[in-house]
Every structure is written in C-alpha cells, then in structure tokens.
Amino acid sequence: MRKIILASHHNLAVGMKDTLEYIMPTVGEVTTIAAYTTNTPVNEEIDAALADVSEADEAIIFTDLMGGSVNQNFTKYLAQPNIHLIAGMNLPVIMSCLLPLGDAAIDPEQLRGAIQEGQQQVVYVNDYLAEQTMDEDDE
C-alpha cells in the first residue's frame, strides 16, 4: 500500500489536495493534515495518519516548511523503511513526484529527480519574459 500525505500549518494542505485532485483525478487517496486548525496536537494527527502504514507499505509525505513543527514531527518516522519526507511542498513538486508512480515501490533517486524537476518550475516570470524578448530581438 502507498499512502500520500499532504501536511501543513493551517489549510494549505487541504487546498493543495483539492487542486491536485482537480488536475490529477486519478492520483489516488490523499490524506491531509491541516495542523493547528483543531485542538488535536499535531503529533497525534501525524500518529493517526501513519497508524496503518506497516513496514511493507510506503508513505510519501509532503510538508510546507523544512524547519516547521509539522515537518519536524514527521522526522521521527524516518527510521522506518519506505517513509519519504519532502519539505517545501508546491504543486509542481508534488505532481512531478506522483506522476511517474506505478505499482512498484518508489526509488529515492526517482524522488530526487522529480523534486529537482519541480523546483525548476519556480521562476521569476519578469526575468523569464525579459529573456524571451531579448532572444526574439536577437534573431
């Protein structure tokens, strides 16, 4: 079994899931944790989300902030095999990681490449368009 978890401070994860399922309707089951929106401590929400993940399963977890409490509370699970934690979630990174998934367990190198590909989608568009205009003028 593969479990996909989007976790964030407040409702970012909920909105990300909604948009992800709109663009990729066959993505599968996605669990969200919107930390600090209820009286449940974040570590208890995480424990509940990972309770059914055995050593034979894998979990791909996306969090909002590397140094944030949500991400930090997931790190205690990294000693388990097949737990993959990715901080700094954004839609291109999530899609790059999930699009090529098949039924086989994910290869960490595949995740690294997908993260790098997704990071390339973070662009200062002002500069990008200025470079495109300069290239057109050069021709």
mmCIF file of C-alpha atoms in Angstrom:
data_model
loop_
_atom_site.group_PDB
_atom_site.id
_atom_site.type_symbol
_atom_site.label_atom_id
_atom_site.label_comp_id
_atom_site.label_asym_id
_atom_site.label_seq_id
_atom_site.Cartn_x
_atom_site.Cartn_y
_atom_site.Cartn_z
ATOM 1 C CA MET A 1 0.000 0.000 0.000
ATOM 2 C CA ARG A 2 1.137 3.538 -0.730
ATOM 3 C CA LYS A 3 -0.042 6.445 1.382
ATOM 4 C CA ILE A 4 0.254 10.040 0.195
ATOM 5 C CA ILE A 5 0.093 12.696 2.902
ATOM 6 C CA LEU A 6 -0.005 16.465 2.478
ATOM 7 C CA ALA A 7 0.646 18.251 5.778
ATOM 8 C CA SER A 8 0.842 21.948 6.550
ATOM 9 C CA HIS A 9 0.246 24.667 9.035
ATOM 10 C CA HIS A 10 -3.414 25.609 8.741
ATOM 11 C CA ASN A 11 -5.271 24.797 5.494
ATOM 12 C CA LEU A 12 -2.585 24.870 2.794
ATOM 13 C CA ALA A 13 -2.610 21.059 2.583
ATOM 14 C CA VAL A 14 -6.391 20.976 2.134
ATOM 15 C CA GLY A 15 -6.254 23.460 -0.740
ATOM 16 C CA MET A 16 -3.283 21.655 -2.283
ATOM 17 C CA LYS A 17 -5.195 18.355 -2.205
ATOM 18 C CA ASP A 18 -8.242 19.962 -3.806
ATOM 19 C CA THR A 19 -6.164 21.403 -6.650
ATOM 20 C CA LEU A 20 -4.114 18.215 -7.053
ATOM 21 C CA GLU A 21 -7.266 16.100 -7.380
ATOM 22 C CA TYR A 22 -8.674 18.561 -9.931
ATOM 23 C CA ILE A 23 -5.556 18.309 -12.116
ATOM 24 C CA MET A 24 -4.793 14.628 -11.419
ATOM 25 C CA PRO A 25 -8.170 12.998 -10.653
ATOM 26 C CA THR A 26 -6.645 9.509 -10.604
ATOM 27 C CA VAL A 27 -3.903 10.377 -8.103
ATOM 28 C CA GLY A 28 -5.360 8.002 -5.529
ATOM 29 C CA GLU A 29 -6.151 8.523 -1.894
ATOM 30 C CA VAL A 30 -4.503 11.597 -0.414
ATOM 31 C CA THR A 31 -4.589 12.278 3.313
ATOM 32 C CA THR A 32 -4.263 15.832 4.604
ATOM 33 C CA ILE A 33 -3.180 17.269 7.904
ATOM 34 C CA ALA A 34 -4.170 20.888 8.468
ATOM 35 C CA ALA A 35 -2.219 21.405 11.667
ATOM 36 C CA TYR A 36 -3.402 23.788 14.345
ATOM 37 C CA THR A 37 -6.948 24.041 12.972
ATOM 38 C CA THR A 38 -8.331 21.817 15.754
ATOM 39 C CA ASN A 39 -7.461 21.172 19.378
ATOM 40 C CA THR A 40 -5.659 17.945 18.429
ATOM 41 C CA PRO A 41 -1.877 18.187 18.862
ATOM 42 C CA VAL A 42 -0.017 17.861 15.554
ATOM 43 C CA ASN A 43 1.948 14.815 16.741
ATOM 44 C CA GLU A 44 -1.338 12.999 17.413
ATOM 45 C CA GLU A 45 -2.643 13.893 13.928
ATOM 46 C CA ILE A 46 0.575 12.519 12.415
ATOM 47 C CA ASP A 47 0.440 9.356 14.526
ATOM 48 C CA ALA A 48 -3.134 8.763 13.340
ATOM 49 C CA ALA A 49 -2.245 9.384 9.685
ATOM 50 C CA LEU A 50 0.621 6.875 9.810
ATOM 51 C CA ALA A 51 -1.029 4.308 12.108
ATOM 52 C CA ASP A 52 -1.932 1.956 9.263
ATOM 53 C CA VAL A 53 1.444 2.153 7.473
ATOM 54 C CA SER A 54 3.378 -1.062 8.023
ATOM 55 C CA GLU A 55 6.993 -1.861 7.104
ATOM 56 C CA ALA A 56 5.712 -3.410 3.863
ATOM 57 C CA ASP A 57 3.972 -0.154 2.923
ATOM 58 C CA GLU A 58 5.346 3.189 1.848
ATOM 59 C CA ALA A 59 4.361 6.733 2.653
ATOM 60 C CA ILE A 60 5.195 9.807 0.603
ATOM 61 C CA ILE A 61 4.776 12.857 2.801
ATOM 62 C CA PHE A 62 4.852 16.472 1.634
ATOM 63 C CA THR A 63 5.104 19.267 4.227
ATOM 64 C CA ASP A 64 5.058 23.027 3.912
ATOM 65 C CA LEU A 65 8.209 24.170 5.745
ATOM 66 C CA MET A 66 11.545 22.426 6.295
ATOM 67 C CA GLY A 67 12.101 23.953 9.739
ATOM 68 C CA GLY A 68 8.447 23.977 10.717
ATOM 69 C CA SER A 69 6.869 21.983 13.506
ATOM 70 C CA VAL A 70 4.773 19.910 11.093
ATOM 71 C CA ASN A 71 7.844 18.660 9.231
ATOM 72 C CA GLN A 72 9.815 18.180 12.441
ATOM 73 C CA ASN A 73 7.096 15.957 13.900
ATOM 74 C CA PHE A 74 7.345 13.627 10.886
ATOM 75 C CA THR A 75 11.121 13.136 11.188
ATOM 76 C CA LYS A 76 10.790 10.556 13.976
ATOM 77 C CA TYR A 77 9.270 8.197 11.405
ATOM 78 C CA LEU A 78 12.238 8.338 9.028
ATOM 79 C CA ALA A 79 13.861 5.358 10.732
ATOM 80 C CA GLN A 80 11.098 3.217 9.221
ATOM 81 C CA PRO A 81 11.743 1.849 5.743
ATOM 82 C CA ASN A 82 9.822 3.375 2.855
ATOM 83 C CA ILE A 83 8.930 6.653 4.567
ATOM 84 C CA HIS A 84 9.751 9.563 2.259
ATOM 85 C CA LEU A 85 9.516 13.100 3.666
ATOM 86 C CA ILE A 86 9.658 16.079 1.313
ATOM 87 C CA ALA A 87 9.596 19.619 2.733
ATOM 88 C CA GLY A 88 8.667 22.768 0.826
ATOM 89 C CA MET A 89 5.682 21.341 -0.990
ATOM 90 C CA ASN A 90 4.304 23.080 -4.003
ATOM 91 C CA LEU A 91 2.069 21.795 -6.770
ATOM 92 C CA PRO A 92 4.813 21.238 -9.393
ATOM 93 C CA VAL A 93 6.951 19.236 -6.945
ATOM 94 C CA ILE A 94 4.015 17.090 -5.821
ATOM 95 C CA MET A 95 2.933 16.420 -9.405
ATOM 96 C CA SER A 96 6.493 15.619 -10.525
ATOM 97 C CA CYS A 97 6.817 13.109 -7.695
ATOM 98 C CA LEU A 98 3.434 11.451 -8.184
ATOM 99 C CA LEU A 99 3.012 11.390 -11.988
ATOM 100 C CA PRO A 100 5.549 8.649 -12.722
ATOM 101 C CA LEU A 101 4.444 6.359 -9.898
ATOM 102 C CA GLY A 102 3.464 2.842 -10.803
ATOM 103 C CA ASP A 103 2.685 -0.058 -8.528
ATOM 104 C CA ALA A 104 6.315 -0.694 -7.589
ATOM 105 C CA ALA A 105 7.890 0.948 -4.559
ATOM 106 C CA ILE A 106 9.320 4.347 -5.318
ATOM 107 C CA ASP A 107 13.050 4.698 -5.767
ATOM 108 C CA PRO A 108 14.539 7.582 -3.732
ATOM 109 C CA GLU A 109 16.567 8.584 -6.796
ATOM 110 C CA GLN A 110 13.298 8.952 -8.717
ATOM 111 C CA LEU A 111 12.034 11.277 -5.973
ATOM 112 C CA ARG A 112 15.233 13.326 -6.077
ATOM 113 C CA GLY A 113 14.881 13.815 -9.836
ATOM 114 C CA ALA A 114 11.201 14.703 -9.555
ATOM 115 C CA ILE A 115 11.937 17.250 -6.822
ATOM 116 C CA GLN A 116 14.625 18.836 -8.974
ATOM 117 C CA GLU A 117 12.226 18.953 -11.935
ATOM 118 C CA GLY A 118 9.511 20.522 -9.795
ATOM 119 C CA GLN A 119 11.920 23.111 -8.392
ATOM 120 C CA GLN A 120 12.635 24.282 -11.930
ATOM 121 C CA GLN A 121 9.004 25.417 -12.118
ATOM 122 C CA VAL A 122 9.742 28.131 -9.541
ATOM 123 C CA VAL A 123 10.508 31.028 -11.868
ATOM 124 C CA TYR A 124 10.638 34.813 -11.556
ATOM 125 C CA VAL A 125 8.441 35.418 -14.591
ATOM 126 C CA ASN A 126 9.538 39.053 -15.071
ATOM 127 C CA ASP A 127 13.091 37.897 -15.810
ATOM 128 C CA TYR A 128 11.906 34.910 -17.826
ATOM 129 C CA LEU A 129 9.786 37.065 -20.146
ATOM 130 C CA ALA A 130 12.535 39.674 -20.438
ATOM 131 C CA GLU A 131 14.950 36.929 -21.533
ATOM 132 C CA GLN A 132 12.419 35.647 -24.076
ATOM 133 C CA THR A 133 12.006 39.143 -25.518
ATOM 134 C CA MET A 134 15.777 39.578 -25.757
ATOM 135 C CA ASP A 135 16.139 36.224 -27.527
ATOM 136 C CA GLU A 136 13.445 37.168 -30.073
ATOM 137 C CA ASP A 137 15.171 40.508 -30.721
ATOM 138 C CA ASP A 138 18.491 38.717 -31.279
ATOM 139 C CA GLU A 139 17.063 36.598 -34.098
#
